[in-house]
Tab-separated table of C-alpha atoms in Angstrom:
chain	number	residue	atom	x	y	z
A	1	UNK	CA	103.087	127.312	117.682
A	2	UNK	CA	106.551	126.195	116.356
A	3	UNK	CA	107.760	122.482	115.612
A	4	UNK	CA	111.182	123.258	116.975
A	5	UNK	CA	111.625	119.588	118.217
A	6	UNK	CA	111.997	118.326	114.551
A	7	UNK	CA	115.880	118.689	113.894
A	8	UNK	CA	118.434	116.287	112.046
A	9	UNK	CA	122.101	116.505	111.513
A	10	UNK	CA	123.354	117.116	107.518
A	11	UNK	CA	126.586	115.416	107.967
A	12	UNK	CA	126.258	111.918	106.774
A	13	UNK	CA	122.544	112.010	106.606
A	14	UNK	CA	122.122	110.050	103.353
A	15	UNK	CA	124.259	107.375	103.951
A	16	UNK	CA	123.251	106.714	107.257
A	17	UNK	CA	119.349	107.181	107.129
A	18	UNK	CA	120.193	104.442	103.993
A	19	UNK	CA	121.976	102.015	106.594
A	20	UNK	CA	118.949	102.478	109.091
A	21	UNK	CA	116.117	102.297	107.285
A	22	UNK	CA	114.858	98.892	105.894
A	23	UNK	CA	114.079	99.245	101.925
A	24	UNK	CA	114.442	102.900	102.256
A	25	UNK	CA	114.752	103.350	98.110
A	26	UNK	CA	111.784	101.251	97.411
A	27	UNK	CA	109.704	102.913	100.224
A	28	UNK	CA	109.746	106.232	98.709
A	29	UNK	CA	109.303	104.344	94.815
A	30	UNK	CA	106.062	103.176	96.837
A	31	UNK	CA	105.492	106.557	98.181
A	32	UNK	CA	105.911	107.996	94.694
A	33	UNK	CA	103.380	104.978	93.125
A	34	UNK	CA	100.787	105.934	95.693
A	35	UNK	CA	100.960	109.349	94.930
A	36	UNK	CA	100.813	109.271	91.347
A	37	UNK	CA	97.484	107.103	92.035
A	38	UNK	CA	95.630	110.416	92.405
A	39	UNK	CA	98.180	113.298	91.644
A	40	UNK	CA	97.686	114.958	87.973
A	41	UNK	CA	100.072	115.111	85.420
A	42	UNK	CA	101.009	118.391	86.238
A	43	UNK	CA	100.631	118.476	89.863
A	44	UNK	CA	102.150	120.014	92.898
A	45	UNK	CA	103.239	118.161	95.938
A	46	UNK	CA	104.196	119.089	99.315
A	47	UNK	CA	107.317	117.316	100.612
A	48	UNK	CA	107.342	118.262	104.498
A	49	UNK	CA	111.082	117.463	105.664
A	50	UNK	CA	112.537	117.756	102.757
A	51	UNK	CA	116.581	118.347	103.608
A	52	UNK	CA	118.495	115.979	102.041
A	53	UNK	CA	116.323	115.884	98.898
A	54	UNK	CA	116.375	111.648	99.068
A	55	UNK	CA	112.691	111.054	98.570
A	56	UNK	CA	112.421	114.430	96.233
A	57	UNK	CA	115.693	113.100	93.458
A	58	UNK	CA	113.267	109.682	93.298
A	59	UNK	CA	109.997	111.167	93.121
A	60	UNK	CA	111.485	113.620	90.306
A	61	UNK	CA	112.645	110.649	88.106
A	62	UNK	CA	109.499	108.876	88.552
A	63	UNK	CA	107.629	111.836	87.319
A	64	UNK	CA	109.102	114.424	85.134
A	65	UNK	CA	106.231	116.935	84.860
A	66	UNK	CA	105.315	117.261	89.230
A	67	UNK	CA	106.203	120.767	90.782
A	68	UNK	CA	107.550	119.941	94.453
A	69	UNK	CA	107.582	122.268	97.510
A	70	UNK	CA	110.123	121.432	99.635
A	71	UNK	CA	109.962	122.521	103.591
A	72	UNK	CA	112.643	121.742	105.948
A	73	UNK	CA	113.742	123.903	109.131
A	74	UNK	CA	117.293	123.597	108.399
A	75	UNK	CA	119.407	125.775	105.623
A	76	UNK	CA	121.915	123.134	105.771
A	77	UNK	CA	119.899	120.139	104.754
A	78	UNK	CA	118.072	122.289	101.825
A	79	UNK	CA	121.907	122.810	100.965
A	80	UNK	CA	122.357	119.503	100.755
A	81	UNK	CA	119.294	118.464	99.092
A	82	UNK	CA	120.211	121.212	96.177
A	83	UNK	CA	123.636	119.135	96.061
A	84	UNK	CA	121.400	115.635	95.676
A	85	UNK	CA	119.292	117.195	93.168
A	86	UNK	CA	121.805	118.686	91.234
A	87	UNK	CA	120.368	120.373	87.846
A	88	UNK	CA	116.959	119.088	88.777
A	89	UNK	CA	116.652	121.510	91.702
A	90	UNK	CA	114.661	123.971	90.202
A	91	UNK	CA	111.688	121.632	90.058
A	92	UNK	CA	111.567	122.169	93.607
A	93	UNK	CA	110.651	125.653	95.351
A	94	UNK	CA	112.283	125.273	98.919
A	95	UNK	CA	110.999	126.701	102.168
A	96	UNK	CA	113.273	127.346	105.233
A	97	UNK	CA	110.537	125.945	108.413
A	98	UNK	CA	107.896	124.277	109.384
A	99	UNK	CA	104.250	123.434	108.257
A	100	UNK	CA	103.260	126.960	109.590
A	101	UNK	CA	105.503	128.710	107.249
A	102	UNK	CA	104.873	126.340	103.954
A	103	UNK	CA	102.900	127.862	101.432
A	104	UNK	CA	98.607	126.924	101.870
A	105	UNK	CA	98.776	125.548	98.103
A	106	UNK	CA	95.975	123.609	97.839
A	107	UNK	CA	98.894	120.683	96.973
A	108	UNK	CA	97.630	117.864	94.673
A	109	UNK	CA	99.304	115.444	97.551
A	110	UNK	CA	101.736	115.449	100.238
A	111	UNK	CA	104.845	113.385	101.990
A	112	UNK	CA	105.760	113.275	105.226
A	113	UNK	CA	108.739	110.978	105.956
A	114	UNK	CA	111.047	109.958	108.917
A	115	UNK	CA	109.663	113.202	110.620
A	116	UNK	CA	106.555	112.759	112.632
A	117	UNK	CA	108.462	111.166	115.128
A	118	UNK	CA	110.474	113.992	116.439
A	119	UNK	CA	107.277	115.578	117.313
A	120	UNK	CA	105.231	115.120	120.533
A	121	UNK	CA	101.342	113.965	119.910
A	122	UNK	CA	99.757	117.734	120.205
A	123	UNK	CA	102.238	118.897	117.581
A	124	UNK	CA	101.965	116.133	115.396
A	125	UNK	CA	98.644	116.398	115.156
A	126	UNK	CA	98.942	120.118	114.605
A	127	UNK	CA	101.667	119.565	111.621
A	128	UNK	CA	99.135	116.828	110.269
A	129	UNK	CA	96.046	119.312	110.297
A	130	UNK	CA	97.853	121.793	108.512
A	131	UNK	CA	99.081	119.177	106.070
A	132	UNK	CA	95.319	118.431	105.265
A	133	UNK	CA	94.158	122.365	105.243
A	134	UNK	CA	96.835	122.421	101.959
A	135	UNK	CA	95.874	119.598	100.140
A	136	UNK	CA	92.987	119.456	97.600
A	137	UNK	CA	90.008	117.242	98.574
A	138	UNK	CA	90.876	113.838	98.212
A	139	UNK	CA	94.330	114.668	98.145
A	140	UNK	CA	96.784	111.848	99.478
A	141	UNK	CA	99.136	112.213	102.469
A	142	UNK	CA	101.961	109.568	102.858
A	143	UNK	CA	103.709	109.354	106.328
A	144	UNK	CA	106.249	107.361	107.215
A	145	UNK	CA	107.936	107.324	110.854
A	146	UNK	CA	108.916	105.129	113.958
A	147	UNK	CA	105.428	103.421	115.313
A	148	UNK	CA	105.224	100.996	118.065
A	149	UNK	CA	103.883	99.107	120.369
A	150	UNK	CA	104.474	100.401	124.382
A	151	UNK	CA	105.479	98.432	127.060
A	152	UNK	CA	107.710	94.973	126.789
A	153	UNK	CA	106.706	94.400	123.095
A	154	UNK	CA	108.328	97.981	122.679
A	155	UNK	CA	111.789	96.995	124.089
A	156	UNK	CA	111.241	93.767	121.920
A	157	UNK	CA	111.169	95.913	119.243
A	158	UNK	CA	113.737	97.876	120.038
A	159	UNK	CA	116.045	95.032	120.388
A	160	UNK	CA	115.642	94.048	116.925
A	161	UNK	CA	115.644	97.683	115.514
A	162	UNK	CA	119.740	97.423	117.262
A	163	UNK	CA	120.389	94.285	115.764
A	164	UNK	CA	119.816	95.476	112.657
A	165	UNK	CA	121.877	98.445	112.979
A	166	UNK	CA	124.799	96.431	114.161
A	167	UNK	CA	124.127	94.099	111.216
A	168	UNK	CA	124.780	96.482	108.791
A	169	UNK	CA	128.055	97.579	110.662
A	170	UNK	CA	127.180	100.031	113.196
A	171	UNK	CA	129.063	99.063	116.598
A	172	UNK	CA	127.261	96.733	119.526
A	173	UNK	CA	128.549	99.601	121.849
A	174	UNK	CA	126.442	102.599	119.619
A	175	UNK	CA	123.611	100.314	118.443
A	176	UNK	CA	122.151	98.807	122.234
A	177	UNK	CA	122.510	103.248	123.229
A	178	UNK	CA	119.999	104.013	120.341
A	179	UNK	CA	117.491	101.868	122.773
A	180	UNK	CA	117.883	104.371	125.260
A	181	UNK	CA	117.732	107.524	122.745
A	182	UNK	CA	114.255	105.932	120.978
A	183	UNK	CA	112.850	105.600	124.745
A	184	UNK	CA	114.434	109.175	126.077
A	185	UNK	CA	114.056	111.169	123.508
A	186	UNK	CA	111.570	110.078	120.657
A	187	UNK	CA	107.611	110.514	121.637
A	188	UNK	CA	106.801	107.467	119.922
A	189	UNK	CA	103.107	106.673	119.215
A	190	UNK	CA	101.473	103.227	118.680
A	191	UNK	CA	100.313	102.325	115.609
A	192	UNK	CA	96.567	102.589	116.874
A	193	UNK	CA	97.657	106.255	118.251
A	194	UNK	CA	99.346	107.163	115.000
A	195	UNK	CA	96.223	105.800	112.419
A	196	UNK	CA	93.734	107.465	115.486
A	197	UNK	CA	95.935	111.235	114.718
A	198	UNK	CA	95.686	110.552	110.783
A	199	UNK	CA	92.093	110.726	111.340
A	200	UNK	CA	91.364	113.041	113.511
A	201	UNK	CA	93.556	115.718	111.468
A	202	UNK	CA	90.822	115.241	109.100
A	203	UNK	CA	92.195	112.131	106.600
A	204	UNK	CA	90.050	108.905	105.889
A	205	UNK	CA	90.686	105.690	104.020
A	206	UNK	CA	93.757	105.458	106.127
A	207	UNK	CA	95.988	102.356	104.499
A	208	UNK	CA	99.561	100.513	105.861
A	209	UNK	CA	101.421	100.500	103.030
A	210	UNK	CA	104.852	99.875	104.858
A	211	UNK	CA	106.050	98.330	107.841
A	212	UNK	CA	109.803	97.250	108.862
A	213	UNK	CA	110.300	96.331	112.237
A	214	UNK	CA	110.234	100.123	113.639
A	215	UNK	CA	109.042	102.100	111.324
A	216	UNK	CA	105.267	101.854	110.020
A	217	UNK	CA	103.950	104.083	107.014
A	218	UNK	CA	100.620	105.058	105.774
A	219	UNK	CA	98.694	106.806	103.209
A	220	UNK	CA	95.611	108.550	103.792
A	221	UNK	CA	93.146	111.148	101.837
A	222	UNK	CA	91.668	114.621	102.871
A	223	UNK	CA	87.815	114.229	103.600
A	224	UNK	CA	85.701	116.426	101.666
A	225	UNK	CA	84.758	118.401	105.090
A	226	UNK	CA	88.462	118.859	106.674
């Protein structure tokens, strides 16, 4: 089984995941707070998607003594996130791949962001379920992705998800396309679907912790039996 689906471009990926993303910094400060709710001192957390090294420079400076494992299926995005990181990269151990190739751990918690929805449901919930089989009971998992409703609401949505790309300076022309993309290309769950996966990959006290327009996230904890 191989998540080859899940692929992003380097070029530009900071700035313009920053121009896309509603509250992006805070989100992963949030991330990061929610974490350190049940993560040790010391621990070790699994950062699934990790190119670019965005959420991993924040959650570094928010806590100095956390080992991070960093997976990403692209050399050039681990490139890059060893340029964010700078000196700090060595608090990270990096793996080139997917969830099948990261390390079993058990992690003391885990982050998933702006990646689950590259991945149709049966691999999603496959990446999730291996998530949990790493984590230490009672671990925490934090997702973040695209989540909505289908149907009419879902263009609604998606009409307001391009207005807020062109109002941050991205062209009318490029902005009403992405529509197309999100409905073309993305398998996009509903909320209900997305909270329904969370659990049955073996995570309970499932929690919204973020929601802006598109994109929904969540934080949930490995059950004692997963």
């Amino acid at each position: 089984m191989s998540n080859r689906t899940f692929t992003r471009d380097a070029p530009g990926y900071a700035a313009r995941t920053a121009r896309l993303v509603p509250g992006l910094q805070d989100m992963y400060r949030m991330a990061g707070i929610l974490l350190a709710e049940q993560v040790p001192a010391s621990g070790r957390v699994m950062v699934l998607g990790a190119g670019g090294g965005l959420e991993l420079k924040i959650f570094i400076e928010m806590q100095p003594d956390w080992h991070f494992d960093g997976i990403d299926p692209s050399a050039e995005m681990i490139d890059q996130a060893h340029r964010t990181l700078g000196d700090q990269a060595d608090r990270v151990s990096f793996t080139q791949g997917y969830i099948d190739d990261a390390p079993m751990g058990p992690f003391d918690g885990a982050t998933c962001l702006l990646t689950l929805h590259f991945l149709p449901r049966e691999e999603r919930l496959h990446t999730l379920q291996e998530i949990a089989r790493r984590l230490h009971p009672g671990a925490p998992l934090i997702v973040m992705h695209h989540s909505m409703p289908e149907g009419a609401e879902r263009d609604v949505w998606l009409r307001r998800n391009a207005a807020l790309m062109m109002s941050h300076g991205i062209p009318s022309e490029q902005a009403q396309k992405s529509i197309e993309t999100f409905k073309t290309r993305l398998p996009i769950l509903t909320p209900r679907e997305d909270m329904a996966l969370l659990e049955e990959a073996g995570l309970t006290d499932i929690q919204l912790f973020y929601a802006a327009f598109t994109f929904k996230g969540w934080v949930g904890y490995r059950h004692s039996s997963a």
